[in-house]
């Protein structure tokens, strides 16, 4: 019997940790392709060659030069780096687009790069080319997997610019970011006028990269089952809920939610090199050493009988940063200490800074990005706060669960799929692992924190909560299997 050829997947993404990461998509792009490769799938990851990647891989091998990607899109070289068996990084080298000082999407002052349509148009254009029958490479994927708006124009290019190509899957990591650009850019992007219709890439008079992917991909996924349901409703649909319902309700069931995992090579308290004392479910007493180290590092006056609350996130309304800020006086009245790490909206950042200045020793605000401190907060805090208004999946609550730091979350999206509210029933059946609340209000948040503090004061209950969270395998194995099944199902459907 001949051995079946491995499935081949081109994974197109605008971020990959540790080199380029603005949020969870960077983590997912580092861990999911690796898990797929371990499961026997051949994966090539297509990413722009940002300065950090150029510096990290001086030995990368140039494979091909694409002289005319189309219209105003600049020429690029595709080079390659082997990362692990069956996993290669394909870098899109176009220094004029990608080698800039600043972030992947914005300049240093937080303004979007003015040519983002072309920068991510090129990434999408090349993803489609490599997934088509006209690919200049001798490796052709069975499936093109796009991630978020920055790559979501690729299925439209496959449709309008190529005769034949791979099956396509687009994953929505956050529907709030859609990649909207003036209609006039359509020519510069090398798309035909025919694409500028409601069945094409048009969205309220503009080009929507994300809508292009939702419209033209064979399958759509998002990063948790609950968020997959939520985005089909007007409240979380950002105007795309009608299209998403249509895709969900087709006979092939084109929209599915697959819960993210966490990278257990990076996030495991038993092996974590960034924390003060490593520990596991049977040595939770050692967690105290991390608490003490965190308190010392941040100058917090910790007390044995009041908890330390941690928060790591983009400081935005999506993440409920304002709810925590508004709740801060009440949290302090309960004797709690608070540490927040993050960056985001300038006005919310300023409010955190002001709170920290007004309450030294009791509130610590670190504005910025600090990977090592994030690990120490997960290990050292008693409770983790994540009161997001919406949350496609969320990784930090899973890190918290894996670190024995029960999270207090709003029951939405991936938070609802991972955190089991502590009640007499869930404690009895061994599923309770945190605290969840409903309305996005300060009162509801405080009520949940009060329940959490009460449980924290009962050591036996607390240990059970911590161990329930730590017992589950939060790794990528289950998600990788679901993606592999999905890839196979779209190939079977002959798309
Ligand atoms: P999102 O992608 O919506 O921002 P996620 O929870 O999926 O939210 O992922 C956020 C990721 O970014 C996590 O890995 C988290 O630890 C990390 N992160 C966010 N802010 C910071 C920060 N200021 N410093 C270090 N890591 C951060
Ligand atoms: C987005 C979402 C977040 C999710 C991440 C990775 O940034 O906001 O909830 O965990 O993508 O999928």
Short mmCIF file of N, CA and C in Angstrom, two decimals, residues 80 145 338 356 419 452:
data_model
loop_
_atom_site.label_atom_id
_atom_site.label_comp_id
_atom_site.label_asym_id
_atom_site.label_seq_id
_atom_site.Cartn_x
_atom_site.Cartn_y
_atom_site.Cartn_z
N UNK A 80 13.56 31.70 2.52
CA UNK A 80 13.06 30.57 3.31
C UNK A 80 14.02 30.22 4.44
N UNK A 145 -4.25 28.80 4.47
CA UNK A 145 -4.89 29.19 5.73
C UNK A 145 -4.53 30.65 6.02
N UNK A 338 -3.03 45.73 43.34
CA UNK A 338 -3.31 45.53 41.92
C UNK A 338 -2.06 45.78 41.10
N UNK A 356 -1.72 54.70 39.92
CA UNK A 356 -0.51 54.17 40.53
C UNK A 356 0.22 55.26 41.32
N UNK A 419 -13.39 29.28 31.21
CA UNK A 419 -13.50 29.52 32.65
C UNK A 419 -14.84 29.00 33.16
N UNK A 452 -14.63 35.84 44.65
CA UNK A 452 -13.29 35.26 44.51
C UNK A 452 -12.48 35.45 45.80
#
